[in-house]
mmCIF file of C-alpha atoms in Angstrom:
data_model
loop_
_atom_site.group_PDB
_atom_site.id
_atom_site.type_symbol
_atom_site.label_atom_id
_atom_site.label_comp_id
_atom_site.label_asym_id
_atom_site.label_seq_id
_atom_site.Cartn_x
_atom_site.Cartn_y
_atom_site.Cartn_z
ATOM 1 C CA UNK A 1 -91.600 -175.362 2.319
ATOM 2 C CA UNK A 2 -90.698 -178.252 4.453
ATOM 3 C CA UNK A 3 -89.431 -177.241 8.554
ATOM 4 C CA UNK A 4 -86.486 -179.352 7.610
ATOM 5 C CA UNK A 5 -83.025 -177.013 6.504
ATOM 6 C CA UNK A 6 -82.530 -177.087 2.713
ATOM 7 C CA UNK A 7 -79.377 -176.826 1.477
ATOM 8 C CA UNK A 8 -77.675 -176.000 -1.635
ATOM 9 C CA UNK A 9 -74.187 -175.847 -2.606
ATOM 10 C CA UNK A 10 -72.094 -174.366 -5.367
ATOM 11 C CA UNK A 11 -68.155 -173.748 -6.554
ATOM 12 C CA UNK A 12 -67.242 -171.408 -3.157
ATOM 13 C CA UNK A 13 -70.797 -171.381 -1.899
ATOM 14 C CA UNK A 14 -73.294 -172.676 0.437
ATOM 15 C CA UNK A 15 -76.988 -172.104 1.160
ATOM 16 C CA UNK A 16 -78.806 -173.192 3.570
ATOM 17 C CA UNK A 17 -82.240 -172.349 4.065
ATOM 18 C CA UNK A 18 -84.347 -172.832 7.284
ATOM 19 C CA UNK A 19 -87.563 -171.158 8.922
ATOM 20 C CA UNK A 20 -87.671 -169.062 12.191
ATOM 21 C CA UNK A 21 -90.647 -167.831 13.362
ATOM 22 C CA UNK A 22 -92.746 -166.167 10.380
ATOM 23 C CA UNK A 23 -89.124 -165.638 8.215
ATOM 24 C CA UNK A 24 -87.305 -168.115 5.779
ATOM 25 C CA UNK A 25 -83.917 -167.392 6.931
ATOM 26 C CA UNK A 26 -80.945 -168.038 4.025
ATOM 27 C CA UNK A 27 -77.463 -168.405 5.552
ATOM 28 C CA UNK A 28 -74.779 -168.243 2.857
ATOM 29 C CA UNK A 29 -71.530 -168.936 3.488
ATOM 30 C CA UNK A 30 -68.186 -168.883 1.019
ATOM 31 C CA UNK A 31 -68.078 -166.691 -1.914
ATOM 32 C CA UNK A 32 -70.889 -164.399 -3.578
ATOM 33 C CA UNK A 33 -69.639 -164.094 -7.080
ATOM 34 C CA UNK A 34 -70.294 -163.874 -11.050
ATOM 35 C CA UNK A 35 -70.197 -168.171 -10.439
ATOM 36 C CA UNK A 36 -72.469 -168.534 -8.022
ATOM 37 C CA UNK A 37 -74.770 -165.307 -7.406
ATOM 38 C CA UNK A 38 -77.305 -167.237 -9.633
ATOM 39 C CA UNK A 39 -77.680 -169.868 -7.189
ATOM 40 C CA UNK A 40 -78.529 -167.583 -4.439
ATOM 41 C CA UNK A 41 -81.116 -166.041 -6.741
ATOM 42 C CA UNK A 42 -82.605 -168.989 -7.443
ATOM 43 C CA UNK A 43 -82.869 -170.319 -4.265
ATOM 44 C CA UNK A 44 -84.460 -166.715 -2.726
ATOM 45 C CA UNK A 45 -86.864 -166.562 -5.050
ATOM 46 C CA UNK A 46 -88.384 -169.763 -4.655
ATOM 47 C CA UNK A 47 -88.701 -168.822 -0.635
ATOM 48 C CA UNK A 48 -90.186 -165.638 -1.205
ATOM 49 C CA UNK A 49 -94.048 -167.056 -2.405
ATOM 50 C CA UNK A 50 -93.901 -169.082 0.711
ATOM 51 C CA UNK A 51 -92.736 -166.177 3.149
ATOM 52 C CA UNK A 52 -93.969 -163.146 5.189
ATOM 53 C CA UNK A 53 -89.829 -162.679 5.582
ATOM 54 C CA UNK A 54 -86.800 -162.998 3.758
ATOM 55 C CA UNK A 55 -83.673 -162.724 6.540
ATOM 56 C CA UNK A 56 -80.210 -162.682 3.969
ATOM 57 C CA UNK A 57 -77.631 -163.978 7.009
ATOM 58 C CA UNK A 58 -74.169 -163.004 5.138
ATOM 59 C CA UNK A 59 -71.988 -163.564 8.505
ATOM 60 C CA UNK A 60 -70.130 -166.402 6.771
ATOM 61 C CA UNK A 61 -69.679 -164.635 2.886
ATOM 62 C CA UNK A 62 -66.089 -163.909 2.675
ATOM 63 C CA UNK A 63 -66.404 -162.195 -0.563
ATOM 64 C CA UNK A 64 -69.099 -160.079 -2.922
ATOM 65 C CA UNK A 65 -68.474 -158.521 -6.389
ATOM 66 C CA UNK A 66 -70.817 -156.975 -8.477
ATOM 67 C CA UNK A 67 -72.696 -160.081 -9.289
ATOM 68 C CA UNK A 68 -73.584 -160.932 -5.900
ATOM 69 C CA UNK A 69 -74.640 -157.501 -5.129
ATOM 70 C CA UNK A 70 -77.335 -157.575 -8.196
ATOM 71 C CA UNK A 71 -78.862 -161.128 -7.029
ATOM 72 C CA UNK A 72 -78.886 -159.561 -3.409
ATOM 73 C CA UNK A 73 -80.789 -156.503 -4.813
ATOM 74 C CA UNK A 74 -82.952 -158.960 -7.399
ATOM 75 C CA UNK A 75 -84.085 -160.802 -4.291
ATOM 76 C CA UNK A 76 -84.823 -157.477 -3.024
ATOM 77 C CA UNK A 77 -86.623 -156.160 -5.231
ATOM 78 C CA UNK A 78 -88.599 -159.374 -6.224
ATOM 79 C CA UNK A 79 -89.546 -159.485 -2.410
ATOM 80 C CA UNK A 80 -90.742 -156.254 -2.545
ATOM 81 C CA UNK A 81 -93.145 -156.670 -5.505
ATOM 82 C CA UNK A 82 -94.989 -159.567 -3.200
ATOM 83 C CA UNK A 83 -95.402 -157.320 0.182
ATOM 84 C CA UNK A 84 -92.606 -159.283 1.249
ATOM 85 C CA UNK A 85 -89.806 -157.997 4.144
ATOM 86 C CA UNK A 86 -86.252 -158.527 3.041
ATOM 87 C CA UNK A 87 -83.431 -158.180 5.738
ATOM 88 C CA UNK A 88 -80.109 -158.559 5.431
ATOM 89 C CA UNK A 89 -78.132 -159.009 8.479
ATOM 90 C CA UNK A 90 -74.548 -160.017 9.510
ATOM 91 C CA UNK A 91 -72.538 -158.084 6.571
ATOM 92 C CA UNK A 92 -68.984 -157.635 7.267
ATOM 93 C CA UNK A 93 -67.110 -154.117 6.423
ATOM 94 C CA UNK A 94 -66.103 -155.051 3.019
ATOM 95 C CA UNK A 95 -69.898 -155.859 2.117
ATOM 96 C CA UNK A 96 -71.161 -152.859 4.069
ATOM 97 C CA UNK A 97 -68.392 -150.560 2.170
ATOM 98 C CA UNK A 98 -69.896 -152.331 -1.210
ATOM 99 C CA UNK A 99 -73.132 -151.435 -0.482
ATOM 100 C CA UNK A 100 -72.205 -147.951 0.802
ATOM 101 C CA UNK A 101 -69.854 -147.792 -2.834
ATOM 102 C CA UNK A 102 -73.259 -148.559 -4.290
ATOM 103 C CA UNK A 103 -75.329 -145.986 -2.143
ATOM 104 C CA UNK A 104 -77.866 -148.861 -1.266
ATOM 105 C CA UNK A 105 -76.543 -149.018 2.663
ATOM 106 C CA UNK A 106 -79.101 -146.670 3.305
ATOM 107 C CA UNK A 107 -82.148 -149.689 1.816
ATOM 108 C CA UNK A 108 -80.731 -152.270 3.940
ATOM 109 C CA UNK A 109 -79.470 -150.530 6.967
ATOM 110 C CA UNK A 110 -83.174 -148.710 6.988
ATOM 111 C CA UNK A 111 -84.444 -152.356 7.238
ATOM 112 C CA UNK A 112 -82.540 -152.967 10.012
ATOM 113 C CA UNK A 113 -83.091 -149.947 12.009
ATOM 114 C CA UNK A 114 -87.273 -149.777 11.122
ATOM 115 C CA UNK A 115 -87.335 -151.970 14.849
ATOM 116 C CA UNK A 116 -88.786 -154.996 12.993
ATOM 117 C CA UNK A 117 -87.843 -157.895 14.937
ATOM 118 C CA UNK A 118 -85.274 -160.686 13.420
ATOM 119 C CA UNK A 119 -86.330 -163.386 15.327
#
């Protein structure tokens, strides 16, 4: 992957992708829905070869359904298969009470309290 940001945009979504220190960072901003949670799938799974570190930054996603909970978990998982950390950080309370809905706080809140170092 280049150093230079790549970004990708959809109906209600944005991606942007850049790398800090040894992660690939994906900010996402808008909407993560049925229309677009394929995009964000796509895009994190082409990263994840390239990367020691997948950091989800969700500070800007003003909505999640279903849909963009199962590419979240996808990239997840598919990070997981390739000794791959996967973070997510910056959820707001209606993504952390989706997750919690979902009983997978407990993955991604473990990631974030195992002391590994963002950035």
């Amino acid at each position: 992957m280049s150093p230079d940001p790549q970004q990708a945009a959809t109906a209600g979504l944005r991606l942007e992708t850049h790398q800090r220190d040894d992660a690939t960072v994906i900010q996402c901003a808008g909407s993560l829905t049925l229309e677009n949670a394929a995009a964000l799938k796509s895009l994190g799974k082409t990263c994840i070869p390239q990367s020691r570190r997948i950091v989800l930054d969700l500070k800007e996603v003003t909505r999640m359904d279903s849909a963009g909970l199962g590419a979240v978990v996808g990239l997840y998982i598919s990070a997981r298969k390739t000794k791959c950390d996967f973070l997510l950080i910056n959820y707001n309370n209606s993504i952390r009470d989706l997750l919690g809905i979902s009983n997978l706080l407990s993955v991604f809140e473990s990631c974030a309290q195992s002391g590994t170092r963002f950035f």
